[in-house]
Amino acid sequence: DYIFGTAEQLHRALNDLFSERSYDLFTVIQTPGTSLLGEALEPELDAISKEFGIPHLFIESPGLSENSMIGYDEATVRLMELLCDKPCTNKKASKIPSINLFGFDAHEKFPEGGLKEITKLLKLCGISVHVAAGMNCPITDFRTIAQADANIILCPERCKKTAEYLRSHFPIPVYETGGMPIGFDLTEEFVRGISSLLGTNCEPALDYIEESRSRAFYFIAHKGFPKDLRYAAEGEPSVLRGYVDYLSGYLGIKPKVIHPLYLQCHTENLIQEKLHELHCEDALEQDIASVNNVILLAGANTIVELNTYSDNIFGIETANPGSGYIHVIPKTYVGCTGALYLLEQILNGTKLLRAWN
């Protein structure tokens, strides 16, 4: 709820909320208006927290007025400062190594399906997921982050401060993947890297990846892509790196436009290096608003906007906000399941592009 007015009104509102049910945590985001008026909410919130015995997180909205990645990163660090138990020096060794995952957020198109696929891949490597931050994680589990054997950073744009905090406060390794494991090659790199870090056997996961490659090859060989097929993509640099690696590096489709977002997170080198590797650097210099005759990977807002200017675009929603289509079965663009689902979308999109022509 947005509470407008004085700290006294906020106290009354929270009192009503806490009388209805019990809470493990409450969060207050201060609006720019109250910030400008100079209302000192923190002392009042400290008193409320003490009165009801509920920990609280207070965030001034100027931090969240920057891009959402910075806000997500800041909130994650603040939650760890507030909730996480101190590392245990005599931690008991576990037969099954466990990891924490950081990097899922509200921009993720299919976070539930993504977590399910990553959990499956790691389970095949003999590794369990202890905490997946931002994925309906219970506070009781979030408190025990220090009990895992490693912290895995999936998306560096969302986790710069998070990674720094983890390294400085927890005596367990931090492994940065450079982005989500999109496509078969990056998925293989993902499982090999984490398995090597924790000393487990990743062969069952590699077998699963190879089976998925075989299924993909069957459809690619029988359906194929026209030589002039192009795609455009918009998103965070580390996520674009995955799409370019899969669509261009594996499927052999050339990019027409690559439009990185959130460049103030300083991860644009990830996509620049990938495009340089594939000799497609000119895709960064094109205007995404002028594309036509392409498969477009973006959020629904961009897809709808570009369809008003272009007459031959097939949109694939890869980020939120979405168009309102209801997905009952969990889907993903991550891992093997994601690679096959994205291939399915591209094959069908290619048919429609041909029909429109």
mmCIF file of N, CA and C in Angstrom, residues 98-220:
data_model
loop_
_atom_site.group_PDB
_atom_site.id
_atom_site.type_symbol
_atom_site.label_atom_id
_atom_site.label_comp_id
_atom_site.label_asym_id
_atom_site.label_seq_id
_atom_site.Cartn_x
_atom_site.Cartn_y
_atom_site.Cartn_z
ATOM 1 N N SER A 98 25.317 -27.633 -1.722
ATOM 2 C CA SER A 98 24.180 -26.767 -2.042
ATOM 3 C C SER A 98 24.673 -25.382 -2.436
ATOM 4 N N ILE A 99 23.836 -24.680 -3.213
ATOM 5 C CA ILE A 99 24.203 -23.340 -3.675
ATOM 6 C C ILE A 99 23.029 -22.377 -3.488
ATOM 7 N N ASN A 100 23.362 -21.095 -3.444
ATOM 8 C CA ASN A 100 22.347 -20.034 -3.476
ATOM 9 C C ASN A 100 22.365 -19.393 -4.865
ATOM 10 N N LEU A 101 21.181 -19.048 -5.369
ATOM 11 C CA LEU A 101 21.064 -18.409 -6.674
ATOM 12 C C LEU A 101 20.638 -16.959 -6.517
ATOM 13 N N PHE A 102 21.325 -16.054 -7.201
ATOM 14 C CA PHE A 102 20.976 -14.631 -7.191
ATOM 15 C C PHE A 102 20.850 -14.143 -8.637
ATOM 16 N N GLY A 103 19.797 -13.361 -8.897
ATOM 17 C CA GLY A 103 19.659 -12.798 -10.235
ATOM 18 C C GLY A 103 18.265 -12.827 -10.815
ATOM 19 N N PHE A 104 17.349 -13.592 -10.199
ATOM 20 C CA PHE A 104 15.967 -13.579 -10.666
ATOM 21 C C PHE A 104 15.283 -12.300 -10.187
ATOM 22 N N ASP A 105 14.496 -11.681 -11.058
ATOM 23 C CA ASP A 105 13.719 -10.521 -10.606
ATOM 24 C C ASP A 105 12.446 -10.400 -11.436
ATOM 25 N N ALA A 106 11.695 -9.331 -11.212
ATOM 26 C CA ALA A 106 10.379 -9.169 -11.837
ATOM 27 C C ALA A 106 10.454 -8.984 -13.346
ATOM 28 N N HIS A 107 11.627 -8.639 -13.883
ATOM 29 C CA HIS A 107 11.766 -8.497 -15.337
ATOM 30 C C HIS A 107 11.875 -9.855 -16.020
ATOM 31 N N GLU A 108 12.190 -10.869 -15.250
ATOM 32 C CA GLU A 108 12.329 -12.216 -15.806
ATOM 33 C C GLU A 108 10.994 -12.663 -16.396
ATOM 34 N N LYS A 109 11.000 -13.128 -17.639
ATOM 35 C CA LYS A 109 9.743 -13.514 -18.277
ATOM 36 C C LYS A 109 9.150 -14.758 -17.631
ATOM 37 N N PHE A 110 9.983 -15.763 -17.408
ATOM 38 C CA PHE A 110 9.486 -17.019 -16.837
ATOM 39 C C PHE A 110 10.367 -17.436 -15.658
ATOM 40 N N PRO A 111 10.324 -16.709 -14.547
ATOM 41 C CA PRO A 111 11.223 -17.054 -13.439
ATOM 42 C C PRO A 111 10.946 -18.425 -12.838
ATOM 43 N N GLU A 112 9.670 -18.802 -12.753
ATOM 44 C CA GLU A 112 9.338 -20.106 -12.164
ATOM 45 C C GLU A 112 9.921 -21.243 -13.001
ATOM 46 N N GLY A 113 9.704 -21.156 -14.315
ATOM 47 C CA GLY A 113 10.246 -22.189 -15.195
ATOM 48 C C GLY A 113 11.759 -22.173 -15.241
ATOM 49 N N GLY A 114 12.353 -20.966 -15.165
ATOM 50 C CA GLY A 114 13.808 -20.853 -15.162
ATOM 51 C C GLY A 114 14.426 -21.511 -13.950
ATOM 52 N N LEU A 115 13.838 -21.263 -12.786
ATOM 53 C CA LEU A 115 14.344 -21.879 -11.560
ATOM 54 C C LEU A 115 14.191 -23.399 -11.614
ATOM 55 N N LYS A 116 13.064 -23.854 -12.143
ATOM 56 C CA LYS A 116 12.820 -25.298 -12.244
ATOM 57 C C LYS A 116 13.870 -25.963 -13.124
ATOM 58 N N GLU A 117 14.210 -25.330 -14.255
ATOM 59 C CA GLU A 117 15.199 -25.897 -15.171
ATOM 60 C C GLU A 117 16.595 -25.880 -14.565
ATOM 61 N N ILE A 118 16.978 -24.778 -13.925
ATOM 62 C CA ILE A 118 18.302 -24.701 -13.305
ATOM 63 C C ILE A 118 18.420 -25.707 -12.159
ATOM 64 N N THR A 119 17.351 -25.849 -11.380
ATOM 65 C CA THR A 119 17.341 -26.839 -10.292
ATOM 66 C C THR A 119 17.533 -28.249 -10.838
ATOM 67 N N LYS A 120 16.873 -28.540 -11.959
ATOM 68 C CA LYS A 120 17.004 -29.860 -12.583
ATOM 69 C C LYS A 120 18.437 -30.108 -13.053
ATOM 70 N N LEU A 121 19.026 -29.125 -13.712
ATOM 71 C CA LEU A 121 20.400 -29.267 -14.200
ATOM 72 C C LEU A 121 21.379 -29.508 -13.052
ATOM 73 N N LEU A 122 21.220 -28.724 -11.974
ATOM 74 C CA LEU A 122 22.127 -28.863 -10.840
ATOM 75 C C LEU A 122 21.913 -30.187 -10.101
ATOM 76 N N LYS A 123 20.661 -30.631 -10.031
ATOM 77 C CA LYS A 123 20.371 -31.911 -9.380
ATOM 78 C C LYS A 123 21.059 -33.053 -10.124
ATOM 79 N N LEU A 124 21.095 -32.957 -11.455
ATOM 80 C CA LEU A 124 21.784 -33.968 -12.250
ATOM 81 C C LEU A 124 23.286 -33.952 -11.989
ATOM 82 N N CYS A 125 23.783 -32.833 -11.480
ATOM 83 C CA CYS A 125 25.207 -32.712 -11.104
ATOM 84 C C CYS A 125 25.436 -33.076 -9.644
ATOM 85 N N GLY A 126 24.382 -33.469 -8.946
ATOM 86 C CA GLY A 126 24.517 -33.790 -7.526
ATOM 87 C C GLY A 126 24.588 -32.572 -6.641
ATOM 88 N N ILE A 127 23.942 -31.481 -7.051
ATOM 89 C CA ILE A 127 23.964 -30.217 -6.311
ATOM 90 C C ILE A 127 22.528 -29.772 -6.056
ATOM 91 N N SER A 128 22.247 -29.290 -4.860
ATOM 92 C CA SER A 128 20.898 -28.816 -4.539
ATOM 93 C C SER A 128 20.871 -27.289 -4.457
ATOM 94 N N VAL A 129 19.696 -26.708 -4.694
ATOM 95 C CA VAL A 129 19.504 -25.259 -4.554
ATOM 96 C C VAL A 129 19.017 -24.986 -3.135
ATOM 97 N N HIS A 130 19.820 -24.253 -2.380
ATOM 98 C CA HIS A 130 19.479 -23.935 -0.986
ATOM 99 C C HIS A 130 18.517 -22.747 -0.927
ATOM 100 N N VAL A 131 18.907 -21.638 -1.533
ATOM 101 C CA VAL A 131 18.084 -20.422 -1.562
ATOM 102 C C VAL A 131 18.125 -19.834 -2.968
ATOM 103 N N ALA A 132 16.953 -19.482 -3.490
ATOM 104 C CA ALA A 132 16.856 -18.739 -4.750
ATOM 105 C C ALA A 132 16.266 -17.380 -4.401
ATOM 106 N N ALA A 133 17.136 -16.390 -4.238
ATOM 107 C CA ALA A 133 16.698 -15.065 -3.780
ATOM 108 C C ALA A 133 15.726 -14.442 -4.781
ATOM 109 N N GLY A 134 14.646 -13.879 -4.246
ATOM 110 C CA GLY A 134 13.657 -13.227 -5.085
ATOM 111 C C GLY A 134 12.636 -14.161 -5.692
ATOM 112 N N MET A 135 12.672 -15.444 -5.318
ATOM 113 C CA MET A 135 11.755 -16.429 -5.885
ATOM 114 C C MET A 135 10.851 -17.018 -4.802
ATOM 115 N N ASN A 136 10.048 -16.154 -4.191
ATOM 116 C CA ASN A 136 9.138 -16.581 -3.119
ATOM 117 C C ASN A 136 9.882 -17.349 -2.030
ATOM 118 N N CYS A 137 11.084 -16.895 -1.768
ATOM 119 C CA CYS A 137 11.926 -17.567 -0.780
ATOM 120 C C CYS A 137 11.443 -17.235 0.636
ATOM 121 N N PRO A 138 11.129 -18.237 1.464
ATOM 122 C CA PRO A 138 10.728 -17.954 2.852
ATOM 123 C C PRO A 138 11.844 -17.241 3.610
ATOM 124 N N ILE A 139 11.462 -16.358 4.501
ATOM 125 C CA ILE A 139 12.456 -15.613 5.279
ATOM 126 C C ILE A 139 13.330 -16.552 6.106
ATOM 127 N N THR A 140 12.719 -17.638 6.591
ATOM 128 C CA THR A 140 13.488 -18.600 7.392
ATOM 129 C C THR A 140 14.627 -19.212 6.574
ATOM 130 N N ASP A 141 14.394 -19.426 5.280
ATOM 131 C CA ASP A 141 15.458 -19.955 4.421
ATOM 132 C C ASP A 141 16.468 -18.865 4.072
ATOM 133 N N PHE A 142 15.959 -17.668 3.780
ATOM 134 C CA PHE A 142 16.841 -16.562 3.398
ATOM 135 C C PHE A 142 17.856 -16.266 4.504
ATOM 136 N N ARG A 143 17.441 -16.415 5.739
ATOM 137 C CA ARG A 143 18.345 -16.163 6.868
ATOM 138 C C ARG A 143 19.565 -17.081 6.839
ATOM 139 N N THR A 144 19.420 -18.263 6.220
ATOM 140 C CA THR A 144 20.480 -19.282 6.303
ATOM 141 C C THR A 144 21.352 -19.329 5.046
ATOM 142 N N ILE A 145 21.463 -18.219 4.340
ATOM 143 C CA ILE A 145 22.286 -18.164 3.127
ATOM 144 C C ILE A 145 23.705 -18.686 3.390
ATOM 145 N N ALA A 146 24.233 -18.383 4.553
ATOM 146 C CA ALA A 146 25.622 -18.757 4.871
ATOM 147 C C ALA A 146 25.830 -20.267 4.962
ATOM 148 N N GLN A 147 24.747 -21.044 5.018
ATOM 149 C CA GLN A 147 24.885 -22.501 5.147
ATOM 150 C C GLN A 147 25.172 -23.196 3.822
ATOM 151 N N ALA A 148 25.042 -22.475 2.702
ATOM 152 C CA ALA A 148 25.305 -23.074 1.395
ATOM 153 C C ALA A 148 26.810 -23.196 1.152
ATOM 154 N N ASP A 149 27.161 -23.914 0.093
ATOM 155 C CA ASP A 149 28.574 -24.124 -0.241
ATOM 156 C C ASP A 149 29.098 -23.130 -1.271
ATOM 157 N N ALA A 150 28.193 -22.434 -1.963
ATOM 158 C CA ALA A 150 28.621 -21.444 -2.955
ATOM 159 C C ALA A 150 27.457 -20.523 -3.280
ATOM 160 N N ASN A 151 27.779 -19.316 -3.726
ATOM 161 C CA ASN A 151 26.775 -18.353 -4.187
ATOM 162 C C ASN A 151 26.944 -18.167 -5.692
ATOM 163 N N ILE A 152 25.861 -18.325 -6.441
ATOM 164 C CA ILE A 152 25.909 -18.258 -7.896
ATOM 165 C C ILE A 152 25.215 -16.983 -8.364
ATOM 166 N N ILE A 153 25.936 -16.153 -9.110
ATOM 167 C CA ILE A 153 25.384 -14.917 -9.663
ATOM 168 C C ILE A 153 24.980 -15.174 -11.112
ATOM 169 N N LEU A 154 23.675 -15.094 -11.387
ATOM 170 C CA LEU A 154 23.155 -15.412 -12.720
ATOM 171 C C LEU A 154 23.122 -14.213 -13.652
ATOM 172 N N CYS A 155 22.945 -13.034 -13.094
ATOM 173 C CA CYS A 155 22.760 -11.849 -13.932
ATOM 174 C C CYS A 155 23.506 -10.678 -13.290
ATOM 175 N N PRO A 156 24.684 -10.312 -13.800
ATOM 176 C CA PRO A 156 25.518 -9.316 -13.125
ATOM 177 C C PRO A 156 24.885 -7.932 -13.019
ATOM 178 N N GLU A 157 23.992 -7.563 -13.971
ATOM 179 C CA GLU A 157 23.343 -6.253 -13.886
ATOM 180 C C GLU A 157 22.526 -6.111 -12.613
ATOM 181 N N ARG A 158 21.978 -7.197 -12.140
ATOM 182 C CA ARG A 158 21.096 -7.179 -10.980
ATOM 183 C C ARG A 158 21.834 -7.467 -9.674
ATOM 184 N N CYS A 159 23.131 -7.745 -9.756
ATOM 185 C CA CYS A 159 23.807 -8.285 -8.573
ATOM 186 C C CYS A 159 25.200 -7.719 -8.313
ATOM 187 N N LYS A 160 25.494 -6.507 -8.768
ATOM 188 C CA LYS A 160 26.842 -5.956 -8.566
ATOM 189 C C LYS A 160 27.157 -5.803 -7.074
ATOM 190 N N LYS A 161 26.306 -5.064 -6.346
ATOM 191 C CA LYS A 161 26.527 -4.877 -4.913
ATOM 192 C C LYS A 161 26.300 -6.180 -4.146
ATOM 193 N N THR A 162 25.366 -6.988 -4.650
ATOM 194 C CA THR A 162 25.085 -8.272 -4.004
ATOM 195 C C THR A 162 26.333 -9.146 -3.996
ATOM 196 N N ALA A 163 27.009 -9.239 -5.133
ATOM 197 C CA ALA A 163 28.220 -10.054 -5.217
ATOM 198 C C ALA A 163 29.304 -9.521 -4.282
ATOM 199 N N GLU A 164 29.446 -8.201 -4.224
ATOM 200 C CA GLU A 164 30.454 -7.596 -3.342
ATOM 201 C C GLU A 164 30.140 -7.910 -1.880
ATOM 202 N N TYR A 165 28.855 -7.820 -1.515
ATOM 203 C CA TYR A 165 28.455 -8.098 -0.133
ATOM 204 C C TYR A 165 28.707 -9.570 0.212
ATOM 205 N N LEU A 166 28.359 -10.463 -0.695
ATOM 206 C CA LEU A 166 28.545 -11.894 -0.446
ATOM 207 C C LEU A 166 30.021 -12.217 -0.237
ATOM 208 N N ARG A 167 30.871 -11.607 -1.046
ATOM 209 C CA ARG A 167 32.309 -11.879 -0.915
ATOM 210 C C ARG A 167 32.879 -11.366 0.397
ATOM 211 N N SER A 168 32.376 -10.237 0.852
ATOM 212 C CA SER A 168 32.945 -9.618 2.050
ATOM 213 C C SER A 168 32.334 -10.125 3.357
ATOM 214 N N HIS A 169 31.183 -10.791 3.293
ATOM 215 C CA HIS A 169 30.508 -11.183 4.534
ATOM 216 C C HIS A 169 30.345 -12.695 4.729
ATOM 217 N N PHE A 170 30.570 -13.486 3.680
ATOM 218 C CA PHE A 170 30.364 -14.932 3.814
ATOM 219 C C PHE A 170 31.589 -15.678 3.304
ATOM 220 N N PRO A 171 32.107 -16.626 4.077
ATOM 221 C CA PRO A 171 33.338 -17.337 3.700
ATOM 222 C C PRO A 171 33.079 -18.485 2.722
ATOM 223 N N ILE A 172 32.268 -18.249 1.714
ATOM 224 C CA ILE A 172 31.995 -19.261 0.699
ATOM 225 C C ILE A 172 32.201 -18.623 -0.675
ATOM 226 N N PRO A 173 32.606 -19.405 -1.681
ATOM 227 C CA PRO A 173 32.932 -18.827 -2.992
ATOM 228 C C PRO A 173 31.733 -18.211 -3.701
ATOM 229 N N VAL A 174 31.997 -17.177 -4.487
ATOM 230 C CA VAL A 174 30.996 -16.541 -5.342
ATOM 231 C C VAL A 174 31.373 -16.834 -6.783
ATOM 232 N N TYR A 175 30.458 -17.456 -7.507
ATOM 233 C CA TYR A 175 30.708 -17.827 -8.901
ATOM 234 C C TYR A 175 29.818 -16.987 -9.801
ATOM 235 N N GLU A 176 30.430 -16.175 -10.658
ATOM 236 C CA GLU A 176 29.670 -15.324 -11.573
ATOM 237 C C GLU A 176 29.620 -15.980 -12.948
ATOM 238 N N THR A 177 28.415 -16.285 -13.409
ATOM 239 C CA THR A 177 28.242 -17.009 -14.666
ATOM 240 C C THR A 177 28.366 -16.103 -15.886
ATOM 241 N N GLY A 178 28.247 -14.787 -15.692
ATOM 242 C CA GLY A 178 28.278 -13.862 -16.826
ATOM 243 C C GLY A 178 26.931 -13.689 -17.492
ATOM 244 N N GLY A 179 25.901 -14.344 -16.947
ATOM 245 C CA GLY A 179 24.561 -14.225 -17.511
ATOM 246 C C GLY A 179 23.786 -15.511 -17.357
ATOM 247 N N MET A 180 22.522 -15.472 -17.733
ATOM 248 C CA MET A 180 21.675 -16.657 -17.662
ATOM 249 C C MET A 180 22.174 -17.720 -18.652
ATOM 250 N N PRO A 181 22.073 -19.009 -18.290
ATOM 251 C CA PRO A 181 22.498 -20.074 -19.217
ATOM 252 C C PRO A 181 21.464 -20.282 -20.322
ATOM 253 N N ILE A 182 21.557 -19.475 -21.379
ATOM 254 C CA ILE A 182 20.620 -19.538 -22.507
ATOM 255 C C ILE A 182 21.294 -20.260 -23.660
ATOM 256 N N GLY A 183 20.635 -21.259 -24.211
ATOM 257 C CA GLY A 183 21.221 -22.039 -25.297
ATOM 258 C C GLY A 183 22.053 -23.193 -24.774
ATOM 259 N N PHE A 184 22.346 -24.149 -25.650
ATOM 260 C CA PHE A 184 23.035 -25.369 -25.221
ATOM 261 C C PHE A 184 24.479 -25.125 -24.799
ATOM 262 N N ASP A 185 25.197 -24.276 -25.520
ATOM 263 C CA ASP A 185 26.618 -24.075 -25.212
ATOM 264 C C ASP A 185 26.820 -23.402 -23.856
ATOM 265 N N LEU A 186 26.054 -22.340 -23.590
ATOM 266 C CA LEU A 186 26.191 -21.654 -22.303
ATOM 267 C C LEU A 186 25.641 -22.502 -21.160
ATOM 268 N N THR A 187 24.654 -23.351 -21.443
ATOM 269 C CA THR A 187 24.147 -24.265 -20.416
ATOM 270 C C THR A 187 25.219 -25.285 -20.051
ATOM 271 N N GLU A 188 25.915 -25.804 -21.056
ATOM 272 C CA GLU A 188 27.009 -26.740 -20.782
ATOM 273 C C GLU A 188 28.122 -26.055 -19.989
ATOM 274 N N GLU A 189 28.451 -24.830 -20.380
ATOM 275 C CA GLU A 189 29.462 -24.060 -19.654
ATOM 276 C C GLU A 189 29.033 -23.841 -18.202
ATOM 277 N N PHE A 190 27.748 -23.585 -18.000
ATOM 278 C CA PHE A 190 27.191 -23.346 -16.667
ATOM 279 C C PHE A 190 27.355 -24.575 -15.772
ATOM 280 N N VAL A 191 26.931 -25.740 -16.242
ATOM 281 C CA VAL A 191 26.995 -26.934 -15.396
ATOM 282 C C VAL A 191 28.436 -27.379 -15.172
ATOM 283 N N ARG A 192 29.278 -27.251 -16.195
ATOM 284 C CA ARG A 192 30.687 -27.630 -16.011
ATOM 285 C C ARG A 192 31.370 -26.731 -14.984
ATOM 286 N N GLY A 193 31.082 -25.418 -15.040
ATOM 287 C CA GLY A 193 31.718 -24.481 -14.131
ATOM 288 C C GLY A 193 31.346 -24.722 -12.677
ATOM 289 N N ILE A 194 30.046 -24.880 -12.421
ATOM 290 C CA ILE A 194 29.595 -25.069 -11.035
ATOM 291 C C ILE A 194 29.985 -26.453 -10.520
ATOM 292 N N SER A 195 29.905 -27.456 -11.376
ATOM 293 C CA SER A 195 30.306 -28.804 -10.976
ATOM 294 C C SER A 195 31.789 -28.851 -10.631
ATOM 295 N N SER A 196 32.608 -28.164 -11.421
ATOM 296 C CA SER A 196 34.048 -28.110 -11.140
ATOM 297 C C SER A 196 34.316 -27.375 -9.831
ATOM 298 N N LEU A 197 33.566 -26.303 -9.588
ATOM 299 C CA LEU A 197 33.733 -25.519 -8.360
ATOM 300 C C LEU A 197 33.478 -26.363 -7.118
ATOM 301 N N LEU A 198 32.451 -27.224 -7.187
ATOM 302 C CA LEU A 198 32.046 -27.991 -6.013
ATOM 303 C C LEU A 198 32.523 -29.444 -6.049
ATOM 304 N N GLY A 199 33.237 -29.812 -7.102
ATOM 305 C CA GLY A 199 33.813 -31.154 -7.172
ATOM 306 C C GLY A 199 32.797 -32.260 -7.351
ATOM 307 N N THR A 200 31.783 -32.054 -8.180
ATOM 308 C CA THR A 200 30.770 -33.086 -8.417
ATOM 309 C C THR A 200 30.868 -33.596 -9.858
ATOM 310 N N ASN A 201 30.121 -34.638 -10.147
ATOM 311 C CA ASN A 201 30.107 -35.259 -11.472
ATOM 312 C C ASN A 201 28.971 -34.666 -12.304
ATOM 313 N N CYS A 202 29.302 -34.004 -13.403
ATOM 314 C CA CYS A 202 28.283 -33.364 -14.227
ATOM 315 C C CYS A 202 27.884 -34.191 -15.442
ATOM 316 N N GLU A 203 28.384 -35.431 -15.556
ATOM 317 C CA GLU A 203 28.093 -36.249 -16.735
ATOM 318 C C GLU A 203 26.592 -36.462 -16.965
ATOM 319 N N PRO A 204 25.788 -36.730 -15.924
ATOM 320 C CA PRO A 204 24.341 -36.882 -16.169
ATOM 321 C C PRO A 204 23.721 -35.624 -16.769
ATOM 322 N N ALA A 205 24.173 -34.453 -16.334
ATOM 323 C CA ALA A 205 23.653 -33.196 -16.892
ATOM 324 C C ALA A 205 24.098 -33.033 -18.345
ATOM 325 N N LEU A 206 25.340 -33.424 -18.646
ATOM 326 C CA LEU A 206 25.835 -33.329 -20.018
ATOM 327 C C LEU A 206 25.069 -34.278 -20.940
ATOM 328 N N ASP A 207 24.677 -35.440 -20.413
ATOM 329 C CA ASP A 207 23.868 -36.375 -21.201
ATOM 330 C C ASP A 207 22.500 -35.756 -21.519
ATOM 331 N N TYR A 208 21.920 -35.082 -20.533
ATOM 332 C CA TYR A 208 20.627 -34.406 -20.722
ATOM 333 C C TYR A 208 20.749 -33.307 -21.786
ATOM 334 N N ILE A 209 21.849 -32.562 -21.746
ATOM 335 C CA ILE A 209 22.076 -31.503 -22.734
ATOM 336 C C ILE A 209 22.226 -32.112 -24.128
ATOM 337 N N GLU A 210 22.969 -33.230 -24.218
ATOM 338 C CA GLU A 210 23.178 -33.865 -25.512
ATOM 339 C C GLU A 210 21.872 -34.408 -26.090
ATOM 340 N N GLU A 211 21.019 -34.976 -25.254
ATOM 341 C CA GLU A 211 19.711 -35.448 -25.712
ATOM 342 C C GLU A 211 18.879 -34.288 -26.264
ATOM 343 N N SER A 212 18.945 -33.154 -25.593
ATOM 344 C CA SER A 212 18.193 -31.980 -26.038
ATOM 345 C C SER A 212 18.767 -31.435 -27.345
ATOM 346 N N ARG A 213 20.089 -31.463 -27.481
ATOM 347 C CA ARG A 213 20.708 -31.045 -28.746
ATOM 348 C C ARG A 213 20.199 -31.917 -29.904
ATOM 349 N N SER A 214 20.104 -33.220 -29.653
ATOM 350 C CA SER A 214 19.658 -34.144 -30.694
ATOM 351 C C SER A 214 18.239 -33.829 -31.134
ATOM 352 N N ARG A 215 17.383 -33.533 -30.172
ATOM 353 C CA ARG A 215 16.000 -33.188 -30.511
ATOM 354 C C ARG A 215 15.955 -31.891 -31.317
ATOM 355 N N ALA A 216 16.753 -30.915 -30.906
ATOM 356 C CA ALA A 216 16.799 -29.647 -31.634
ATOM 357 C C ALA A 216 17.305 -29.867 -33.058
ATOM 358 N N PHE A 217 18.350 -30.710 -33.204
ATOM 359 C CA PHE A 217 18.942 -30.948 -34.522
ATOM 360 C C PHE A 217 17.923 -31.544 -35.489
ATOM 361 N N TYR A 218 17.077 -32.435 -34.978
ATOM 362 C CA TYR A 218 16.066 -33.057 -35.836
ATOM 363 C C TYR A 218 15.185 -31.991 -36.480
ATOM 364 N N PHE A 219 14.700 -31.050 -35.685
ATOM 365 C CA PHE A 219 13.788 -30.024 -36.208
ATOM 366 C C PHE A 219 14.526 -29.011 -37.078
ATOM 367 N N ILE A 220 15.764 -28.695 -36.701
ATOM 368 C CA ILE A 220 16.545 -27.760 -37.516
ATOM 369 C C ILE A 220 16.812 -28.375 -38.896
#
